[in-house]
Every structure is written in structure tokens, then in C-alpha cells.
Amino acid sequence: MIYALIAAIGLSLFIYSITARQLDRAELTAPMWFVLTGATIGLVLGNMEGGQQALAVDINGLQTLLPIIELTLAIYLFSDAAKTRLRVLSHSFQLPLKLLLGLPFTMILGAWVAYELFHLSWLACFLIAVIITPTDATLCKTFIQDKVVPTRLREAINVESGLNDGLCIPVFLFLLGVLAERMQATTESFAWIFIREVGIALLVAVILTGIIIWLLKRAYQHHYFASKTSPFLFVGIAFLVFSATQALHGSGFIAAFVSGLLFDKYYRDEFKDQLIEEGEHLAEFAAFMIWVVFGLSASVVLFQVTQWQVWLYAVLATALFRLIPVFICLLGGGLTTKERFTLAWFGPKGLASVVLTLMLLSEELPTGLQITQVAMATVLLSIFVFGLSSRPISNWFSNRSERE
């Protein structure tokens, strides 16, 4: 059965490769395509004799994919940050800060609605809220890359997406530790985790990035490597920074993103963007496989959902939990209503939420399955809602007055 599964994935990759332009015109993004592929495989295998048992084994072993998903996310965070134009961001740094200001209010709103719908403990409800709060800018790639959209909006969403992934990790680890009774719920313990995760991340990012940039400049001067043909260069850097930070018990996601920002600021190379793009191709391939597995998993896990509250929560989490707090936080900032709505709307849930869900599954908590179902339903809905809404919202900014 494993070879039949691999053959189906290979066929999906082939079809996507030869029809990418047509799929794009049909507003079918790559994550949508590969999630649908995984779900179709799951449904077909599930109806075969012995298929449900084989799928159950695959789902139980899903945690083994956690390092791959983490590294894929680290590459995206590094490359997104390395392409950030800090000159633009320096003139509108208030926007990412205001977006991040909405982060705790988004968590509180998500936890309160979870408490009302599922009647779980407050700890479990906040855990649900933290899992579905981080955003994934790659799911609204059409909007991020559209040049007719004001640059400050695109950069603000990109930067906020990179930072909120890392900032949610310490909160998640604290709540998970308390729920698993490995930690006391005190302000001191939370502050220690947060300071440790962020502090170590910043320290490792600065030191390693400084050393790497110096080595790159020396290697370039002495012609040690062909700068136009080094697709693994930035992948290796992202792996190194992320993994070294994780080994020291820091937030590898923050470290990867900060390292990318430092590269954008201090590393000048005419082939830098090309190298980053080549590294992203490798990350995209891994992401495609992850979305196939996610679609397959969702077809099994969500097939068991009988609570209508799970889907209601997913709809509210996708449409309102971020929109309301962020829109309020952006009031009085000199933005138009259209710009405020755009910044508040784009908060797709993606790889970061999948990472946190798998970390939760490894603890085998009593409420773990229900939390997993809520998270999977939210991510699944988010992939399609934000994938389909990216181009229409980009078109708002397509006339000459908006560009100016």
C-alpha cells in the first residue's frame, strides 16, 4: 500500500507541475491542491479493505514528521525575512507592532469562545487558542507577492507572520507543561520560559549570523564557491540557526526569522535573491509533502467529528478571532478602512499550527484528540478561505490611485 500511496503523490506532483498556470487562474493554490490530494488518497484508502487500519497506523506515527515540518517552517521564516526590505519597514515599523499587539487579544477571544462551546478547562481552551493564533504568510502568497499592493502592507503581514510564530511557542510550552502537570502555573515560570526562549534565540541568531556572513564574504573573495549555483546555502544556514537554538532550549523560529532580517541588512550579493529563491524551492517541495500528509490525516481525524461546535469554532477562528482585535488595534494609525481590513483579515493558519498540534499529540493528553480536531478543522478551512480571497483583495489595490 505504501507504494500505491507514493505513486498517487507522484502523480499529483506531475499534474500540478504541468498545470500550475491553469490552477493559478482557477484560484487553486498549491496548498489547496495537495491537501485535496491527501484527502482524496485518505478517502480512497479508507474505503479499501484493511485501509482504515493502515491509515490509523500512519496517523499514530504522525509525530515523527515534526522535525521535518519544523525545518520546513524555519526555511520559510528565514527566506521571508531575508527578502524583507528593511528600508521600507523602517518607515512603517508601527504596523507590525500594532499587528502583534492584537496577538494576546486574539488568544483571549479564542479561549473564551472555546470555553463557551466545548466546556473544557481554561488551560485547554487557551491551548486551543494559542495553536490557532500563529499565521502563515505562505498561504496568502498571491497577495504577498502582488506588486500592486502597497509594500508596507505586504511587509507588515510578512514580518508579523514570522514573529508571531516564535512568540506563540513560549506561551504554548508553558500551557502544555502546566496541563501535563510538569510545571506550576506561576507568573515566574511563564516569564522564565518566555525570556529564555526569546533571549537565547536573539543571542544565537546574532552570533551565528555574524560568523556566517563573515565566512561568506571571505569565501566569495577567494572564489571558494560558485555563488550562482549554491541552492543549499541558505537552507543550510536556516537549518543551523534553527537547530542550534532549539538545542539550547530557545525559540528556533524566532532565531531563523531574526537571522534572515540580519542577512537582509548586512549581506550584499547580487545573487542573494536567486539563492534564496532556489532554497525556497526545496522548502516548497517539503511543504507539498506535508500538505498531502495533512490532507490524508484530516480525512481520518475529521471524519470522526460529530460535534457541530468544532466546525463553528473553525469558522469563527478563521473569520473573526484575528479580524476584530487587529482592526481595533489599527485604529488611529493613518490607514484607510480598506488597509485596516486587509491587515486584519490576512491571518491564515498553516505550518506553525500543524507544528504545535503535533507537539500536543506527543503528550497524549486526555483532551488531545478534541484539540487536534479543532486545530485541523481551522487549518483546513483557513487554507481554502485565504487561498481563495488573496487575489480578490489584491485587486482592490490594482488601480493607479491605490498604487500611488
mmCIF file of C-alpha atoms in Angstrom, residues 134-356:
data_model
loop_
_atom_site.group_PDB
_atom_site.id
_atom_site.type_symbol
_atom_site.label_atom_id
_atom_site.label_comp_id
_atom_site.label_asym_id
_atom_site.label_seq_id
_atom_site.Cartn_x
_atom_site.Cartn_y
_atom_site.Cartn_z
ATOM 1 C CA PRO A 134 0.059 31.912 14.616
ATOM 2 C CA THR A 135 -0.249 32.922 10.974
ATOM 3 C CA ASP A 136 1.353 31.549 7.805
ATOM 4 C CA ALA A 137 2.085 34.157 5.137
ATOM 5 C CA THR A 138 2.824 31.494 2.501
ATOM 6 C CA LEU A 139 -0.890 30.623 2.363
ATOM 7 C CA CYS A 140 -1.642 34.113 1.020
ATOM 8 C CA LYS A 141 1.392 34.158 -1.280
ATOM 9 C CA THR A 142 -0.579 35.694 -4.160
ATOM 10 C CA PHE A 143 -1.251 38.765 -2.033
ATOM 11 C CA ILE A 144 2.270 38.972 -0.554
ATOM 12 C CA GLN A 145 3.921 38.893 -3.999
ATOM 13 C CA ASP A 146 1.484 41.194 -5.802
ATOM 14 C CA LYS A 147 3.355 44.421 -6.590
ATOM 15 C CA VAL A 148 0.161 46.478 -6.904
ATOM 16 C CA VAL A 149 -0.435 46.054 -3.165
ATOM 17 C CA PRO A 150 1.305 48.778 -1.104
ATOM 18 C CA THR A 151 4.695 47.482 0.001
ATOM 19 C CA ARG A 152 4.218 48.499 3.627
ATOM 20 C CA LEU A 153 1.134 46.265 3.881
ATOM 21 C CA ARG A 154 2.885 43.255 2.368
ATOM 22 C CA GLU A 155 5.975 43.692 4.524
ATOM 23 C CA ALA A 156 3.896 44.230 7.692
ATOM 24 C CA ILE A 157 1.998 40.963 7.188
ATOM 25 C CA ASN A 158 5.204 39.119 6.320
ATOM 26 C CA VAL A 159 7.112 40.370 9.386
ATOM 27 C CA GLU A 160 4.215 39.826 11.770
ATOM 28 C CA SER A 161 3.733 36.293 10.467
ATOM 29 C CA GLY A 162 7.384 35.497 11.139
ATOM 30 C CA LEU A 163 7.408 36.927 14.648
ATOM 31 C CA ASN A 164 4.092 35.585 15.930
ATOM 32 C CA ASP A 165 5.167 32.011 15.160
ATOM 33 C CA GLY A 166 8.076 32.322 17.551
ATOM 34 C CA LEU A 167 6.255 34.380 20.183
ATOM 35 C CA CYS A 168 3.443 31.824 20.480
ATOM 36 C CA ILE A 169 5.873 28.956 21.148
ATOM 37 C CA PRO A 170 6.837 30.029 24.729
ATOM 38 C CA VAL A 171 3.169 30.533 25.627
ATOM 39 C CA PHE A 172 2.329 27.116 24.178
ATOM 40 C CA LEU A 173 5.166 25.362 26.028
ATOM 41 C CA PHE A 174 4.091 26.939 29.323
ATOM 42 C CA LEU A 175 0.421 25.919 28.934
ATOM 43 C CA LEU A 176 1.366 22.432 27.725
ATOM 44 C CA GLY A 177 3.698 21.955 30.691
ATOM 45 C CA VAL A 178 1.025 23.043 33.164
ATOM 46 C CA LEU A 179 -1.655 20.881 31.536
ATOM 47 C CA ALA A 180 0.695 17.875 31.592
ATOM 48 C CA GLU A 181 1.472 18.725 35.252
ATOM 49 C CA ARG A 182 5.171 19.155 34.584
ATOM 50 C CA MET A 183 5.145 22.794 35.617
ATOM 51 C CA GLN A 184 3.457 25.093 38.109
ATOM 52 C CA ALA A 185 1.208 27.826 36.741
ATOM 53 C CA THR A 186 3.054 30.841 38.117
ATOM 54 C CA THR A 187 3.981 34.199 36.633
ATOM 55 C CA GLU A 188 7.651 33.490 37.374
ATOM 56 C CA SER A 189 7.674 30.198 35.480
ATOM 57 C CA PHE A 190 5.983 31.774 32.456
ATOM 58 C CA ALA A 191 8.343 34.759 32.479
ATOM 59 C CA TRP A 192 11.352 32.443 32.696
ATOM 60 C CA ILE A 193 10.227 30.371 29.683
ATOM 61 C CA PHE A 194 9.457 33.463 27.615
ATOM 62 C CA ILE A 195 12.726 35.250 28.446
ATOM 63 C CA ARG A 196 14.754 32.077 27.921
ATOM 64 C CA GLU A 197 13.173 31.217 24.555
ATOM 65 C CA VAL A 198 13.385 34.733 23.105
ATOM 66 C CA GLY A 199 16.717 35.675 24.711
ATOM 67 C CA ILE A 200 18.546 32.571 23.521
ATOM 68 C CA ALA A 201 17.022 32.973 20.055
ATOM 69 C CA LEU A 202 18.272 36.540 19.697
ATOM 70 C CA LEU A 203 21.733 35.685 21.032
ATOM 71 C CA VAL A 204 22.223 32.659 18.779
ATOM 72 C CA ALA A 205 20.858 34.489 15.722
ATOM 73 C CA VAL A 206 23.200 37.441 16.154
ATOM 74 C CA ILE A 207 26.324 35.379 16.865
ATOM 75 C CA LEU A 208 25.841 32.693 14.209
ATOM 76 C CA THR A 209 24.653 35.105 11.530
ATOM 77 C CA GLY A 210 27.625 37.379 12.154
ATOM 78 C CA ILE A 211 30.059 34.467 11.835
ATOM 79 C CA ILE A 212 28.309 33.084 8.732
ATOM 80 C CA ILE A 213 28.262 36.442 6.942
ATOM 81 C CA TRP A 214 31.977 36.894 7.638
ATOM 82 C CA LEU A 215 32.734 33.395 6.301
ATOM 83 C CA LEU A 216 30.590 34.007 3.210
ATOM 84 C CA LYS A 217 32.418 37.218 2.402
ATOM 85 C CA ARG A 218 35.784 35.507 2.806
ATOM 86 C CA ALA A 219 34.684 32.557 0.671
ATOM 87 C CA TYR A 220 33.349 34.914 -2.007
ATOM 88 C CA GLN A 221 36.604 36.914 -2.080
ATOM 89 C CA HIS A 222 38.655 33.755 -2.564
ATOM 90 C CA HIS A 223 36.213 32.170 -5.037
ATOM 91 C CA TYR A 224 35.620 29.126 -2.819
ATOM 92 C CA PHE A 225 32.079 28.605 -4.057
ATOM 93 C CA ALA A 226 30.014 29.400 -7.140
ATOM 94 C CA SER A 227 27.512 31.923 -5.794
ATOM 95 C CA LYS A 228 25.119 31.392 -8.712
ATOM 96 C CA THR A 229 24.850 27.630 -8.156
ATOM 97 C CA SER A 230 24.572 27.101 -4.399
ATOM 98 C CA PRO A 231 20.900 26.199 -3.796
ATOM 99 C CA PHE A 232 21.682 24.561 -0.450
ATOM 100 C CA LEU A 233 23.443 27.601 1.016
ATOM 101 C CA PHE A 234 20.517 29.324 2.712
ATOM 102 C CA VAL A 235 18.821 26.019 3.523
ATOM 103 C CA GLY A 236 21.936 25.021 5.457
ATOM 104 C CA ILE A 237 22.025 28.364 7.266
ATOM 105 C CA ALA A 238 18.356 28.085 8.266
ATOM 106 C CA PHE A 239 18.917 24.517 9.482
ATOM 107 C CA LEU A 240 21.965 25.549 11.503
ATOM 108 C CA VAL A 241 20.434 28.593 13.180
ATOM 109 C CA PHE A 242 17.132 26.871 13.957
ATOM 110 C CA SER A 243 18.605 23.608 15.249
ATOM 111 C CA ALA A 244 21.364 25.249 17.326
ATOM 112 C CA THR A 245 18.771 27.468 19.012
ATOM 113 C CA GLN A 246 16.436 24.540 19.679
ATOM 114 C CA ALA A 247 19.323 22.536 21.161
ATOM 115 C CA LEU A 248 19.949 25.414 23.598
ATOM 116 C CA HIS A 249 16.218 25.477 24.512
ATOM 117 C CA GLY A 250 15.474 28.705 22.691
ATOM 118 C CA SER A 251 12.854 29.526 20.052
ATOM 119 C CA GLY A 252 14.337 28.332 16.789
ATOM 120 C CA PHE A 253 11.594 30.044 14.790
ATOM 121 C CA ILE A 254 12.426 33.483 16.198
ATOM 122 C CA ALA A 255 16.118 32.801 15.634
ATOM 123 C CA ALA A 256 15.555 31.805 11.985
ATOM 124 C CA PHE A 257 13.469 34.899 11.319
ATOM 125 C CA VAL A 258 15.888 37.305 13.046
ATOM 126 C CA SER A 259 18.800 35.697 11.200
ATOM 127 C CA GLY A 260 17.010 36.363 7.915
ATOM 128 C CA LEU A 261 16.479 40.012 8.865
ATOM 129 C CA LEU A 262 20.188 40.342 9.651
ATOM 130 C CA PHE A 263 21.071 38.841 6.259
ATOM 131 C CA ASP A 264 18.812 41.332 4.541
ATOM 132 C CA LYS A 265 20.559 44.173 6.367
ATOM 133 C CA TYR A 266 24.218 43.170 6.282
ATOM 134 C CA TYR A 267 24.775 40.724 3.420
ATOM 135 C CA ARG A 268 25.024 42.273 -0.028
ATOM 136 C CA ASP A 269 25.286 39.959 -3.012
ATOM 137 C CA GLU A 270 23.812 40.367 -6.475
ATOM 138 C CA PHE A 271 22.845 36.679 -6.451
ATOM 139 C CA LYS A 272 21.315 36.699 -2.949
ATOM 140 C CA ASP A 273 17.686 36.776 -4.102
ATOM 141 C CA GLN A 274 18.361 33.986 -6.586
ATOM 142 C CA LEU A 275 19.960 31.821 -3.884
ATOM 143 C CA ILE A 276 17.038 32.438 -1.547
ATOM 144 C CA GLU A 277 14.569 31.532 -4.252
ATOM 145 C CA GLU A 278 16.407 28.282 -5.003
ATOM 146 C CA GLY A 279 16.369 27.411 -1.308
ATOM 147 C CA GLU A 280 12.650 28.121 -1.194
ATOM 148 C CA HIS A 281 12.078 25.585 -3.970
ATOM 149 C CA LEU A 282 13.458 22.879 -1.677
ATOM 150 C CA ALA A 283 11.231 24.084 1.158
ATOM 151 C CA GLU A 284 8.235 24.148 -1.179
ATOM 152 C CA PHE A 285 8.750 20.502 -2.090
ATOM 153 C CA ALA A 286 8.823 19.525 1.594
ATOM 154 C CA ALA A 287 5.753 21.702 2.223
ATOM 155 C CA PHE A 288 3.872 19.979 -0.602
ATOM 156 C CA MET A 289 4.516 16.601 1.021
ATOM 157 C CA ILE A 290 3.433 17.959 4.409
ATOM 158 C CA TRP A 291 0.147 19.228 2.970
ATOM 159 C CA VAL A 292 -0.505 15.830 1.388
ATOM 160 C CA VAL A 293 0.015 14.149 4.765
ATOM 161 C CA PHE A 294 -2.120 16.810 6.446
ATOM 162 C CA GLY A 295 -4.957 16.242 3.976
ATOM 163 C CA LEU A 296 -4.707 12.490 4.481
ATOM 164 C CA SER A 297 -4.707 12.927 8.272
ATOM 165 C CA ALA A 298 -7.628 15.352 8.177
ATOM 166 C CA SER A 299 -9.675 12.870 6.141
ATOM 167 C CA VAL A 300 -9.297 10.398 9.027
ATOM 168 C CA VAL A 301 -9.358 12.657 12.094
ATOM 169 C CA LEU A 302 -12.125 14.988 10.928
ATOM 170 C CA PHE A 303 -14.203 12.102 9.585
ATOM 171 C CA GLN A 304 -14.774 11.165 13.236
ATOM 172 C CA VAL A 305 -16.029 14.630 14.186
ATOM 173 C CA THR A 306 -19.669 14.628 15.294
ATOM 174 C CA GLN A 307 -19.671 17.955 17.179
ATOM 175 C CA TRP A 308 -21.007 20.856 15.140
ATOM 176 C CA GLN A 309 -19.177 23.118 17.609
ATOM 177 C CA VAL A 310 -15.832 22.087 16.063
ATOM 178 C CA TRP A 311 -16.761 23.497 12.652
ATOM 179 C CA LEU A 312 -18.425 26.573 14.143
ATOM 180 C CA TYR A 313 -15.242 27.307 16.070
ATOM 181 C CA ALA A 314 -13.154 26.812 12.898
ATOM 182 C CA VAL A 315 -15.323 29.332 11.023
ATOM 183 C CA LEU A 316 -15.097 31.906 13.827
ATOM 184 C CA ALA A 317 -11.347 31.353 14.238
ATOM 185 C CA THR A 318 -10.776 31.880 10.513
ATOM 186 C CA ALA A 319 -13.057 34.877 10.025
ATOM 187 C CA LEU A 320 -13.276 36.834 13.292
ATOM 188 C CA PHE A 321 -10.806 35.952 16.062
ATOM 189 C CA ARG A 322 -7.983 37.935 14.435
ATOM 190 C CA LEU A 323 -10.089 40.374 12.431
ATOM 191 C CA ILE A 324 -11.811 42.083 15.372
ATOM 192 C CA PRO A 325 -8.813 42.644 17.734
ATOM 193 C CA VAL A 326 -6.375 43.655 14.984
ATOM 194 C CA PHE A 327 -8.840 46.022 13.294
ATOM 195 C CA ILE A 328 -9.351 47.792 16.644
ATOM 196 C CA CYS A 329 -5.584 47.951 17.299
ATOM 197 C CA LEU A 330 -5.049 49.609 13.900
ATOM 198 C CA LEU A 331 -7.477 52.474 14.575
ATOM 199 C CA GLY A 332 -5.928 55.929 14.545
ATOM 200 C CA GLY A 333 -2.824 54.923 12.567
ATOM 201 C CA GLY A 334 -3.422 56.932 9.410
ATOM 202 C CA LEU A 335 -4.642 53.883 7.484
ATOM 203 C CA THR A 336 -7.719 53.752 5.311
ATOM 204 C CA THR A 337 -10.555 51.408 6.261
ATOM 205 C CA LYS A 338 -9.589 49.197 3.312
ATOM 206 C CA GLU A 339 -5.985 48.923 4.536
ATOM 207 C CA ARG A 340 -7.043 48.201 8.119
ATOM 208 C CA PHE A 341 -9.404 45.470 6.952
ATOM 209 C CA THR A 342 -6.707 43.945 4.723
ATOM 210 C CA LEU A 343 -4.135 43.793 7.518
ATOM 211 C CA ALA A 344 -6.694 42.432 9.973
ATOM 212 C CA TRP A 345 -8.082 39.865 7.550
ATOM 213 C CA PHE A 346 -4.914 38.105 6.429
ATOM 214 C CA GLY A 347 -4.120 35.689 9.249
ATOM 215 C CA PRO A 348 -4.062 32.223 7.652
ATOM 216 C CA LYS A 349 -3.307 29.258 9.909
ATOM 217 C CA GLY A 350 -0.729 26.905 8.460
ATOM 218 C CA LEU A 351 2.527 25.091 9.228
ATOM 219 C CA ALA A 352 3.009 26.697 12.657
ATOM 220 C CA SER A 353 -0.377 25.421 13.826
ATOM 221 C CA VAL A 354 0.465 21.960 12.462
ATOM 222 C CA VAL A 355 3.758 22.009 14.408
ATOM 223 C CA LEU A 356 2.014 22.919 17.666
#
